[in-house]
mmCIF file of C-alpha atoms in Angstrom:
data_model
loop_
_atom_site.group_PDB
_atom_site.id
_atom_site.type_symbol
_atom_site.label_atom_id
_atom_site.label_comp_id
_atom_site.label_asym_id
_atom_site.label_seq_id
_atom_site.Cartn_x
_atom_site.Cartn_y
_atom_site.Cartn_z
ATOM 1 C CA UNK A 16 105.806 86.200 117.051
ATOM 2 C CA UNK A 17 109.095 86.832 114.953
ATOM 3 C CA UNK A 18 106.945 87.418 111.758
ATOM 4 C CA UNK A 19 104.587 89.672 113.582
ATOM 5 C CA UNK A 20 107.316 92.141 115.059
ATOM 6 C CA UNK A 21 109.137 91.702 111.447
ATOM 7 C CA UNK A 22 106.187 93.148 110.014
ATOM 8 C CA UNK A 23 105.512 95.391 112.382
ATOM 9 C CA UNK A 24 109.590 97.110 112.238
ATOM 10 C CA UNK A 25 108.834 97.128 108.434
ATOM 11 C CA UNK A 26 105.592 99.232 108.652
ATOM 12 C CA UNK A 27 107.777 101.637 110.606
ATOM 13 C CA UNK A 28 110.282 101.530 108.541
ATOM 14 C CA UNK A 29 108.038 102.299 105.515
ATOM 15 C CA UNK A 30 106.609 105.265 107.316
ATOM 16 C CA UNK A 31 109.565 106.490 108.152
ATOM 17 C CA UNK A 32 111.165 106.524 104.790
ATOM 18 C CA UNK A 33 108.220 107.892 103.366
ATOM 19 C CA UNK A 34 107.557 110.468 106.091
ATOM 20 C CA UNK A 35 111.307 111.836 105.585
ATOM 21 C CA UNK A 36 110.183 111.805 101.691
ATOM 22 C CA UNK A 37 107.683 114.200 102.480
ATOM 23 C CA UNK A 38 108.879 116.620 104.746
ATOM 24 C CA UNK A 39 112.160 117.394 103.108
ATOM 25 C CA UNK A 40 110.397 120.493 101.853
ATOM 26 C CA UNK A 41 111.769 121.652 105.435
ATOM 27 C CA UNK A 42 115.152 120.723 104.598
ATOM 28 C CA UNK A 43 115.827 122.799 101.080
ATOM 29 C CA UNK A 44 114.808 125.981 102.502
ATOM 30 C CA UNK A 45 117.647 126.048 104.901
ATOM 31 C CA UNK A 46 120.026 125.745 101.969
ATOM 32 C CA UNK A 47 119.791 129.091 100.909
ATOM 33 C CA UNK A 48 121.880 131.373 99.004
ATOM 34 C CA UNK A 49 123.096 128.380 97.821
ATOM 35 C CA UNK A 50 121.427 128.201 94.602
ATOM 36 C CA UNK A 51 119.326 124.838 93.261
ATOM 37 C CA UNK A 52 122.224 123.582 90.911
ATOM 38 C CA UNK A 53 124.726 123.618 93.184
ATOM 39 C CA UNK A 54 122.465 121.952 95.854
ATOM 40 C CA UNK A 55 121.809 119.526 93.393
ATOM 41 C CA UNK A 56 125.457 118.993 92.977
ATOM 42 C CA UNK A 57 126.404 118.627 96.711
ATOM 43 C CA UNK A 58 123.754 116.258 96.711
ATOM 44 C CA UNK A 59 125.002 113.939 94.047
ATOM 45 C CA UNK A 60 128.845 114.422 95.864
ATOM 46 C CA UNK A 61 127.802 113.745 99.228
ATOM 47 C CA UNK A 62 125.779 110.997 98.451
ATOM 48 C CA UNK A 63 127.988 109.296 96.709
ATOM 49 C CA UNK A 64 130.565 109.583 99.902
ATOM 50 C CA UNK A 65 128.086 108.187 102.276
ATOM 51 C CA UNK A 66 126.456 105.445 100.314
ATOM 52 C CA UNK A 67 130.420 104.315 99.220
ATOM 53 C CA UNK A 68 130.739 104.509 102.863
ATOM 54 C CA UNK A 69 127.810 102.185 103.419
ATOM 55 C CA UNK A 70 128.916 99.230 101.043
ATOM 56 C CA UNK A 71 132.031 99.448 102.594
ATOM 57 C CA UNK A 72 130.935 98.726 106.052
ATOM 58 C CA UNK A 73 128.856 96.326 104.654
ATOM 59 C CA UNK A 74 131.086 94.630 101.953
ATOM 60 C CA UNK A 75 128.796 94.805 99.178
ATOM 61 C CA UNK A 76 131.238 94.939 96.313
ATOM 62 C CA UNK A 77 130.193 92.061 94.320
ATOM 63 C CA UNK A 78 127.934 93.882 91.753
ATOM 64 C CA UNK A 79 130.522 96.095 90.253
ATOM 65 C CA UNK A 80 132.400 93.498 88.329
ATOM 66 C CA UNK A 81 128.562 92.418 86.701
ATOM 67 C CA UNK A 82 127.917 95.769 85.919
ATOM 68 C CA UNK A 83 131.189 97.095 84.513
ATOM 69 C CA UNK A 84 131.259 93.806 82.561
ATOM 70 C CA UNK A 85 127.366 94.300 81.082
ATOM 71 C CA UNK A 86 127.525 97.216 78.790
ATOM 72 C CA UNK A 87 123.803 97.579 78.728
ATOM 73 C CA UNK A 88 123.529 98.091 82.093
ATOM 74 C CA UNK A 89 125.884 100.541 82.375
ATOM 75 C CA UNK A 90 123.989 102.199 79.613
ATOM 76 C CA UNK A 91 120.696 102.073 81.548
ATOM 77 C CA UNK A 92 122.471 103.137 84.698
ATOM 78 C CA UNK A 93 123.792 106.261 82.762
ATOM 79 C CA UNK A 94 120.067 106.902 81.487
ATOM 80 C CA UNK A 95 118.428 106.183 85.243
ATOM 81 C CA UNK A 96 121.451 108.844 86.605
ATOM 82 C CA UNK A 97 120.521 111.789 84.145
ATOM 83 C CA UNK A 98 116.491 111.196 84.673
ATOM 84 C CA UNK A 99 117.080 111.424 88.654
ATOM 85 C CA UNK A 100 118.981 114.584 87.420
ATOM 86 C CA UNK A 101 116.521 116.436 85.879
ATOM 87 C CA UNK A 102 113.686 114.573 88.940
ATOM 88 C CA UNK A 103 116.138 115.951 91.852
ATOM 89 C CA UNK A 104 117.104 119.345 90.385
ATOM 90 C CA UNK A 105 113.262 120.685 89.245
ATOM 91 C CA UNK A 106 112.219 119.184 92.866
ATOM 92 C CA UNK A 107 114.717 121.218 94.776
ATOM 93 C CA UNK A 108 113.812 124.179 92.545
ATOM 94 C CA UNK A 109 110.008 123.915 92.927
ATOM 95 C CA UNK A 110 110.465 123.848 96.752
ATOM 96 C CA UNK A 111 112.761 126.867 97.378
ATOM 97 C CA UNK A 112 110.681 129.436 94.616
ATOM 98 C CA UNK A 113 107.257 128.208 96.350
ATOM 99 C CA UNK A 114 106.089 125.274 94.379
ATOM 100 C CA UNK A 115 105.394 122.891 96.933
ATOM 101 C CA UNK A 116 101.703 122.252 96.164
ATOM 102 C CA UNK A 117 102.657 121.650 92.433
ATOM 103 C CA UNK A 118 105.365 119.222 93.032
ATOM 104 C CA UNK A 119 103.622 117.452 95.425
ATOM 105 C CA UNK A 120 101.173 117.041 92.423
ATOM 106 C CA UNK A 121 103.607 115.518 90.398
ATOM 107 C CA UNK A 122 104.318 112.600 92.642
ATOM 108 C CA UNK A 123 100.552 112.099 93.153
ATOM 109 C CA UNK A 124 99.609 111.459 89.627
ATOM 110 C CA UNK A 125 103.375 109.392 89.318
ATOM 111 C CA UNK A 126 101.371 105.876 89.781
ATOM 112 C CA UNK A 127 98.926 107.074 86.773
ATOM 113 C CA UNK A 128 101.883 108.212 84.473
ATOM 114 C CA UNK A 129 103.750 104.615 85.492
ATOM 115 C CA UNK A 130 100.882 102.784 84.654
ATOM 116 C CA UNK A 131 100.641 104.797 81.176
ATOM 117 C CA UNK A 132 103.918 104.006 80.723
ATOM 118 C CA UNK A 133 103.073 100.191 81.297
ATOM 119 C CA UNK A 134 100.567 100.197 78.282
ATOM 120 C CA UNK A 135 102.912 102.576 76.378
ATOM 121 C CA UNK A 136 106.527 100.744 76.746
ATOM 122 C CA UNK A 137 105.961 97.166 78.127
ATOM 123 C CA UNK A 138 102.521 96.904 76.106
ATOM 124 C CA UNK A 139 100.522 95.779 79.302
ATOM 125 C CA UNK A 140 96.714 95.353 79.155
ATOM 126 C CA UNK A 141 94.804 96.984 82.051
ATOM 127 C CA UNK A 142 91.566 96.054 83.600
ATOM 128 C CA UNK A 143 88.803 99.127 83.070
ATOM 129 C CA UNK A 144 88.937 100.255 86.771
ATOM 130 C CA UNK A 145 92.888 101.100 85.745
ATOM 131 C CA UNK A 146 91.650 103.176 82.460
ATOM 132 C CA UNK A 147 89.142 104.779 84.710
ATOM 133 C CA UNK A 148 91.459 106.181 86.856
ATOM 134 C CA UNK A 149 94.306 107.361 83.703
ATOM 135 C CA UNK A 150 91.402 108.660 82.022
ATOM 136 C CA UNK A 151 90.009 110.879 85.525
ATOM 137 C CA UNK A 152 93.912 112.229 86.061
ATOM 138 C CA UNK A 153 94.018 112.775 82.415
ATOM 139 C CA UNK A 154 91.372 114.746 82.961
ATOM 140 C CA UNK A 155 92.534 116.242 86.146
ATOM 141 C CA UNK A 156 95.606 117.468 84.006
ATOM 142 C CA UNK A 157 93.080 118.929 81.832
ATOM 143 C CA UNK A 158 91.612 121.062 84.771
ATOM 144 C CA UNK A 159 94.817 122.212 86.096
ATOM 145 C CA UNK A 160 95.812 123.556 82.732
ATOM 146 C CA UNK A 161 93.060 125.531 82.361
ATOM 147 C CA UNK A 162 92.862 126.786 85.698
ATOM 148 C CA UNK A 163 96.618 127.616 85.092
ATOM 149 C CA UNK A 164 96.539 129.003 81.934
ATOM 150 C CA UNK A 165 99.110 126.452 81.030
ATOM 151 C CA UNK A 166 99.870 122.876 81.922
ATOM 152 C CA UNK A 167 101.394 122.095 85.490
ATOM 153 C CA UNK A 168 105.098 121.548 83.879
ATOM 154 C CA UNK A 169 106.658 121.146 87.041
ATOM 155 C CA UNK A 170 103.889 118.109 88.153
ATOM 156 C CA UNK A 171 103.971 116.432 84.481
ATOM 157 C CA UNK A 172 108.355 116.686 84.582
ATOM 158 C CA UNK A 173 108.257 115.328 88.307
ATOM 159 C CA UNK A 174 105.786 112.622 87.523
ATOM 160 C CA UNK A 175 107.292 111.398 84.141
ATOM 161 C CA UNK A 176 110.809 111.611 84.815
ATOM 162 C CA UNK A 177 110.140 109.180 88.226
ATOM 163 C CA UNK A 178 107.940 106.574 86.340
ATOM 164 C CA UNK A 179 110.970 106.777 83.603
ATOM 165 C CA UNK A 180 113.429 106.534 86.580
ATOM 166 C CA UNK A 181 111.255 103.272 87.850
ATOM 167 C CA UNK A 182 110.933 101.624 84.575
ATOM 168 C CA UNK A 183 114.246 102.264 83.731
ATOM 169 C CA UNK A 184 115.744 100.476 87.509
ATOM 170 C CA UNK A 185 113.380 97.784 86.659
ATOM 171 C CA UNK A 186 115.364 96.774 83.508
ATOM 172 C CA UNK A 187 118.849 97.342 85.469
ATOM 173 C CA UNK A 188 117.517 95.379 88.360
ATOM 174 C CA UNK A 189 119.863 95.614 90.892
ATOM 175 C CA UNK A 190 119.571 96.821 94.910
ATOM 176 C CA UNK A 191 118.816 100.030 96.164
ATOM 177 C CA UNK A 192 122.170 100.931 97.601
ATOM 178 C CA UNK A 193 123.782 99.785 94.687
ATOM 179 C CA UNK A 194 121.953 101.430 92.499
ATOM 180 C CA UNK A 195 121.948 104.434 94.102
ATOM 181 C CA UNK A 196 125.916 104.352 94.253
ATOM 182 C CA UNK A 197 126.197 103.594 90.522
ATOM 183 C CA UNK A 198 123.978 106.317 89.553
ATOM 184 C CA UNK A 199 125.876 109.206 91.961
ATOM 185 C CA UNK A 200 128.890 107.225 90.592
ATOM 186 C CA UNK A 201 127.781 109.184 87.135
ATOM 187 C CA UNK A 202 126.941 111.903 88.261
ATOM 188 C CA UNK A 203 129.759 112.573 90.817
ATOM 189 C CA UNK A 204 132.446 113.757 88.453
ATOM 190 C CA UNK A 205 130.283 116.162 86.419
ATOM 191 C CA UNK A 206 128.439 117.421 89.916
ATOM 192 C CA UNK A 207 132.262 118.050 91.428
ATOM 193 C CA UNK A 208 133.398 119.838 88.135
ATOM 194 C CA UNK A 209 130.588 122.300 88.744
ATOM 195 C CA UNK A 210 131.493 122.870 92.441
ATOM 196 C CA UNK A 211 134.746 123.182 91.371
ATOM 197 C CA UNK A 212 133.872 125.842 88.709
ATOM 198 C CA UNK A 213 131.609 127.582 91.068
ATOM 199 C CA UNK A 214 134.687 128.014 93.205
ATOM 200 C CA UNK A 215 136.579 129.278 90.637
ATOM 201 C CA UNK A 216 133.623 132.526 90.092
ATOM 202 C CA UNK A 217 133.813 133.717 93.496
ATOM 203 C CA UNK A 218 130.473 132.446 93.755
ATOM 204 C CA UNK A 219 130.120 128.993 95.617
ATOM 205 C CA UNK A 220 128.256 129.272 98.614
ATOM 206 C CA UNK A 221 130.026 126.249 100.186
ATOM 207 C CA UNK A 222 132.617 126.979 103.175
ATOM 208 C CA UNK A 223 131.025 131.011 102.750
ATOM 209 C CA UNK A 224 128.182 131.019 105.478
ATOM 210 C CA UNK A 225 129.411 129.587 107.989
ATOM 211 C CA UNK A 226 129.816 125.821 109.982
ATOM 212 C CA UNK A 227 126.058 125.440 109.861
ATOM 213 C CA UNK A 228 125.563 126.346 106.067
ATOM 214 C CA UNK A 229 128.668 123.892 105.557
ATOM 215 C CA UNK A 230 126.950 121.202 107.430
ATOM 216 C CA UNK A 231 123.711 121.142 105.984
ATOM 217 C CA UNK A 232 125.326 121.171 102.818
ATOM 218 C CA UNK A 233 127.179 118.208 103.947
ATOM 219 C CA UNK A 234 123.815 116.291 105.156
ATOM 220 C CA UNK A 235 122.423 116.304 101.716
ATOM 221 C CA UNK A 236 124.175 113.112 101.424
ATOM 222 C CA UNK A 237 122.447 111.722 104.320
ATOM 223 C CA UNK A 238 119.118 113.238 103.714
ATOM 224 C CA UNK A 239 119.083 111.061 100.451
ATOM 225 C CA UNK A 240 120.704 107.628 102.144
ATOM 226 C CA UNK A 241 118.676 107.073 105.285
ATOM 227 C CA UNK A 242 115.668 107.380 103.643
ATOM 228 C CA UNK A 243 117.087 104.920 101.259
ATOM 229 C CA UNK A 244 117.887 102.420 103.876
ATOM 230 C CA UNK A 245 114.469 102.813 105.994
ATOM 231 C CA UNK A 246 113.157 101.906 102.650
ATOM 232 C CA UNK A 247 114.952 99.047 102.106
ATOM 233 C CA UNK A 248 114.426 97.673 105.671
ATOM 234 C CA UNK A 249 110.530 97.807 104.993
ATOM 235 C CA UNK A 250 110.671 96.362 101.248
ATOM 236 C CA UNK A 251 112.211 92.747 103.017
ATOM 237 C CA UNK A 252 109.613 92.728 105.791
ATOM 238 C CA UNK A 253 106.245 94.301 104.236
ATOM 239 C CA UNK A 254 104.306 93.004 101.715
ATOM 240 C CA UNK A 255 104.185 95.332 98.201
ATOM 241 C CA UNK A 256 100.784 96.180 98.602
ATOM 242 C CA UNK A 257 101.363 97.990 102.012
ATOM 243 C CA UNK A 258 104.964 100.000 100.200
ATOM 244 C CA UNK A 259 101.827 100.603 97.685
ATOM 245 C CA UNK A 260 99.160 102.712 99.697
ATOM 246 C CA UNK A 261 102.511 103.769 101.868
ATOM 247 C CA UNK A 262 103.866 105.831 98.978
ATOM 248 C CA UNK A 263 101.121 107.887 99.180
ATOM 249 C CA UNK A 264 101.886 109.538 102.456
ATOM 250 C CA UNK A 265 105.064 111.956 100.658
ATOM 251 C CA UNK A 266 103.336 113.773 98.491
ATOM 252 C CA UNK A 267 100.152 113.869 101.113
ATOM 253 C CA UNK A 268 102.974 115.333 103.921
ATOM 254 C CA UNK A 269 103.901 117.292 100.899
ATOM 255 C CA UNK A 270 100.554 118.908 99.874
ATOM 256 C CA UNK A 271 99.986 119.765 102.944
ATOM 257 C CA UNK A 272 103.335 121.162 103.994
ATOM 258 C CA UNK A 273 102.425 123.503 100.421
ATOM 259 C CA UNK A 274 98.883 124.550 101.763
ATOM 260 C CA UNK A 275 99.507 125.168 105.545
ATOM 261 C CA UNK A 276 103.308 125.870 106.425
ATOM 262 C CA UNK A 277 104.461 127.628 103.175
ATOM 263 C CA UNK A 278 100.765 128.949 102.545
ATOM 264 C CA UNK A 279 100.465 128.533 98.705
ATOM 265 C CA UNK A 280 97.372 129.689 97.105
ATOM 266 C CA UNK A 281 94.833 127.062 96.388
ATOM 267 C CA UNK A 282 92.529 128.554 94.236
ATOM 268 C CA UNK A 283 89.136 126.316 93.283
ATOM 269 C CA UNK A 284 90.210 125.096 90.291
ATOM 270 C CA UNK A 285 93.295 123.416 92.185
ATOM 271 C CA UNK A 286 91.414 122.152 94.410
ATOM 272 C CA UNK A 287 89.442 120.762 91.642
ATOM 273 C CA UNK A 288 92.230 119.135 89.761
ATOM 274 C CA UNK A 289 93.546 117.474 92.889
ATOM 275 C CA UNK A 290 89.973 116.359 93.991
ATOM 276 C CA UNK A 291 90.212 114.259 90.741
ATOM 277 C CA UNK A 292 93.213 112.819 91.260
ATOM 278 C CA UNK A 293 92.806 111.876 94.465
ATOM 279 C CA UNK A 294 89.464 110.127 93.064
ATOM 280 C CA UNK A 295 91.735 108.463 90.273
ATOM 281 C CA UNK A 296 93.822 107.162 93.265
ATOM 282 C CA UNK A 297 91.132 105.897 95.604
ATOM 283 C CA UNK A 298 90.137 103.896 92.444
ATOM 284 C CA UNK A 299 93.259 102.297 91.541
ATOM 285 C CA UNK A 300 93.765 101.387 95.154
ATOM 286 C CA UNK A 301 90.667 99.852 95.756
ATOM 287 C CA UNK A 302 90.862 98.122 92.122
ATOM 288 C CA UNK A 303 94.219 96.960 93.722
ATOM 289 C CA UNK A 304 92.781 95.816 96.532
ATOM 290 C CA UNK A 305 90.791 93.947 94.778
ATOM 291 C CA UNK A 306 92.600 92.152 92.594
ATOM 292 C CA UNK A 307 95.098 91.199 95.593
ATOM 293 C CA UNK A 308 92.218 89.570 97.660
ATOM 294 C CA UNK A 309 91.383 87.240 94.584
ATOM 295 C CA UNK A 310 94.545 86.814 93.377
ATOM 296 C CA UNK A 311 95.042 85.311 97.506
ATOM 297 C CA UNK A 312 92.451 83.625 97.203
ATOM 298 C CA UNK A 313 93.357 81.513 93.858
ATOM 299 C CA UNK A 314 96.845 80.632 95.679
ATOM 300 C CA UNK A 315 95.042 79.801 98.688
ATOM 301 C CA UNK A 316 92.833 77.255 96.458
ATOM 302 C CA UNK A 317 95.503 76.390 93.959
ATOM 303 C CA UNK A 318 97.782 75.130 97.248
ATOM 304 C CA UNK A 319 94.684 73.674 99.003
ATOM 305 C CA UNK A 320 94.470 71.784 95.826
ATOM 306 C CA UNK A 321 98.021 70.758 95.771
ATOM 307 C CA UNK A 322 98.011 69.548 99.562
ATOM 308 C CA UNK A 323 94.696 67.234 98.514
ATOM 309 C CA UNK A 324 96.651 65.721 95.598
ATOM 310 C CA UNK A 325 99.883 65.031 96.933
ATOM 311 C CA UNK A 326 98.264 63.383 99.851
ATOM 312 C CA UNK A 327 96.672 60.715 97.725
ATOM 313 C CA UNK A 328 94.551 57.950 99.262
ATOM 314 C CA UNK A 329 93.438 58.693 102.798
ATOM 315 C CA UNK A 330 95.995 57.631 105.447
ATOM 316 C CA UNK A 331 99.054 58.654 103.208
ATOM 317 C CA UNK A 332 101.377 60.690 104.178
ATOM 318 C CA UNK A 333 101.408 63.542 101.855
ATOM 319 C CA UNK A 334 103.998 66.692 102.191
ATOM 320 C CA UNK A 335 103.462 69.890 104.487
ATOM 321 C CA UNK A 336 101.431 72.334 102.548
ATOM 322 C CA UNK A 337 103.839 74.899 100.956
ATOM 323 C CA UNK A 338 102.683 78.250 101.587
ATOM 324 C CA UNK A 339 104.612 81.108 102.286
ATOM 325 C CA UNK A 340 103.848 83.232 105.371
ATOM 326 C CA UNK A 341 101.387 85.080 106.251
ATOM 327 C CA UNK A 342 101.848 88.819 105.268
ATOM 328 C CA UNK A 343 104.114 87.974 101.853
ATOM 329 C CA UNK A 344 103.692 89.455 98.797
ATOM 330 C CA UNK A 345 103.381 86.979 96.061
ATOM 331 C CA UNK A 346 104.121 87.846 92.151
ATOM 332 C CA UNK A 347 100.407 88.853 91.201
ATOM 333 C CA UNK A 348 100.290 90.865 94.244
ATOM 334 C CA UNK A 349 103.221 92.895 93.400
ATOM 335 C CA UNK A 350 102.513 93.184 89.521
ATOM 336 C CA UNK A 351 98.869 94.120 90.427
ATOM 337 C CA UNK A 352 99.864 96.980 93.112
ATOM 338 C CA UNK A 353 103.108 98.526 92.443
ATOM 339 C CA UNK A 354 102.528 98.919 88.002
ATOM 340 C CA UNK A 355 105.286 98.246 85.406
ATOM 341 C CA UNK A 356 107.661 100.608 87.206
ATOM 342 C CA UNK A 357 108.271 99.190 90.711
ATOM 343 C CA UNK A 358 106.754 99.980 94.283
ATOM 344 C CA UNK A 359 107.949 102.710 95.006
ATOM 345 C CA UNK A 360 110.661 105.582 95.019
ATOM 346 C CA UNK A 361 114.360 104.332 96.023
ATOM 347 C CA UNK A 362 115.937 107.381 95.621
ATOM 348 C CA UNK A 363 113.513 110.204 95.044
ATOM 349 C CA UNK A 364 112.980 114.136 96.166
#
């Protein structure tokens, strides 16, 4: 019964987390006159207040002493903290000059670029179902750009700078709190310098529009924490494969935040592009699926095995099977679902 309500919180958990993911389009709008670098920058200061806030009540110190000591990590921190930059910034601009259909774009095709990135960096193999789908979202791309007139920037920036934001926190390899309070650590000084500057032009928007304004402002901190921490709530009691079809409910609240609250044009050759994406997606999902069912299926055997061996002549004793419960992911299950880059955002839009 524990398990069962475990997995249960977690599944809410992941929807929540990814539910907040995609509606923030809501959320940037009300930011305005502030402009998107200096919402960008309240972001990185406020986030770093709250999340320092959250280790403390928490005691999580341990990891700075192993990270200041490891050179490369703070090196790949650095890298992860100006690619969440450049992720965070475009994102907030693409929402408030009415690119929400385009961005939301960029974090669909995300799983194909990671994946690409997989064969690309890590020189993984992938089964044909895998180059089936790259090869239909290349060609998606294709689509877009000529329905365009030029390639969707904004969707290819979004989507490569995440997958390099994922691969890059897979070689760190350290919590999602953490992480997230290194990374702001970076960026905090430079983000504060630019407030600071901004104050110094007359122009800072900040403390000029009143309590509200200043508030919101403020909340940036917590819109990119509590996601965070639903997140992390789910990732201990869901398997991978669930965060996996899971992360596909953002950019889906996204889209259609684009098409029927903002009202963005969606002219037949977008509808096209997308229409092959989505395909690519429903075939690395089910090829997913797939592969998690037999990969099951060989640890069920393998253990079954085991069990039959270690018991040895009937009427010995042998020891109690060793399966984990029912519900966990196991290694093959999260290589196979989540790609070289990691399950899922931990501190995206």
């Amino acid at each position: 019964m524990k398990t069962e309500n475990e997995g249960r919180a977690g599944l809410l958990y992941g929807i929540g987390a990814y539910a907040m993911w995609g509606l923030v389009p809501l959320f940037w709008p009300l930011l305005k006159p502030a402009g998107a670098i200096e919402i960008l920058a309240h972001r990185m200061v406020w986030s770093l207040a709250f999340v320092g806030l959250a280790l403390i009540v928490l005691r999580r110190w341990g990891w700075i002493r192993e990270l200041v000591r490891s050179p490369r990590k703070l090196g790949l921190i650095t890298l992860a903290a100006t690619v969440i930059t450049v992720n965070w910034g475009l994102y907030i601009w693409s929402v408030n000059t009415g690119h929400v259909v385009e961005a939301s774009l960029g974090y669909f095709i995300n799983p194909l670029v990671t994946i690409a990135l997989g064969v690309l960096v890590l020189q993984e193999r992938l089964r044909p179902a895998q180059w089936a789908a790259v090869g239909i979202g290349f060609a998606a791309v294709l689509v877009l750009a000529v329905g365009y007139g030029q390639p969707p920037w904004i969707s290819l920036v979004l989507a490569f700078s995440f997958a390099l934001y994922g691969l890059v926190k897979k070689k760190v390899n350290i919590g999602g709190l953490e992480s997230l309070a290194a990374e702001t650590a970076v960026q905090f000084l430079p983000a504060l310098a630019y407030l600071v500057w901004l104050g110094g032009q007359g122009t800072l928007a900040f403390g000029s529009h009143g309590a509200g304004h200043t508030a919101l402002l403020v909340a940036t901190g917590l819109v990119t924490a509590i996601p965070l921490v639903c997140f992390g709530a789910a990732a201990i009691r869901v398997p991978l494969s669930t965060l996996g079809l899971l992360q596909y409910l953002a950019p889906t609240f996204q889209f259609l935040l684009g098409v029927l609250y903002f009202h963005e044009a969606m002219p037949p050759e977008r509808w096209a592009g997308f229409s092959l994406v989505w395909l690519a997606l429903t075939i690395l999902t089910w090829d997913a699926l797939r592969t998690n069912r037999r990969s099951r299926a060989a640890i069920a055997a393998a253990t079954a095995a085991g069990a039959a061996e270690a018991a040895g002549p009937i009427g010995t004793a042998g020891p109690i099977g060793t399966a984990g419960p029912i519900g966990t992911a196991g290694p093959a299950e999260a290589a196979e679902v989540t790609g070289p880059a990691g399950a899922a955002p931990t501190a995206g839009r």
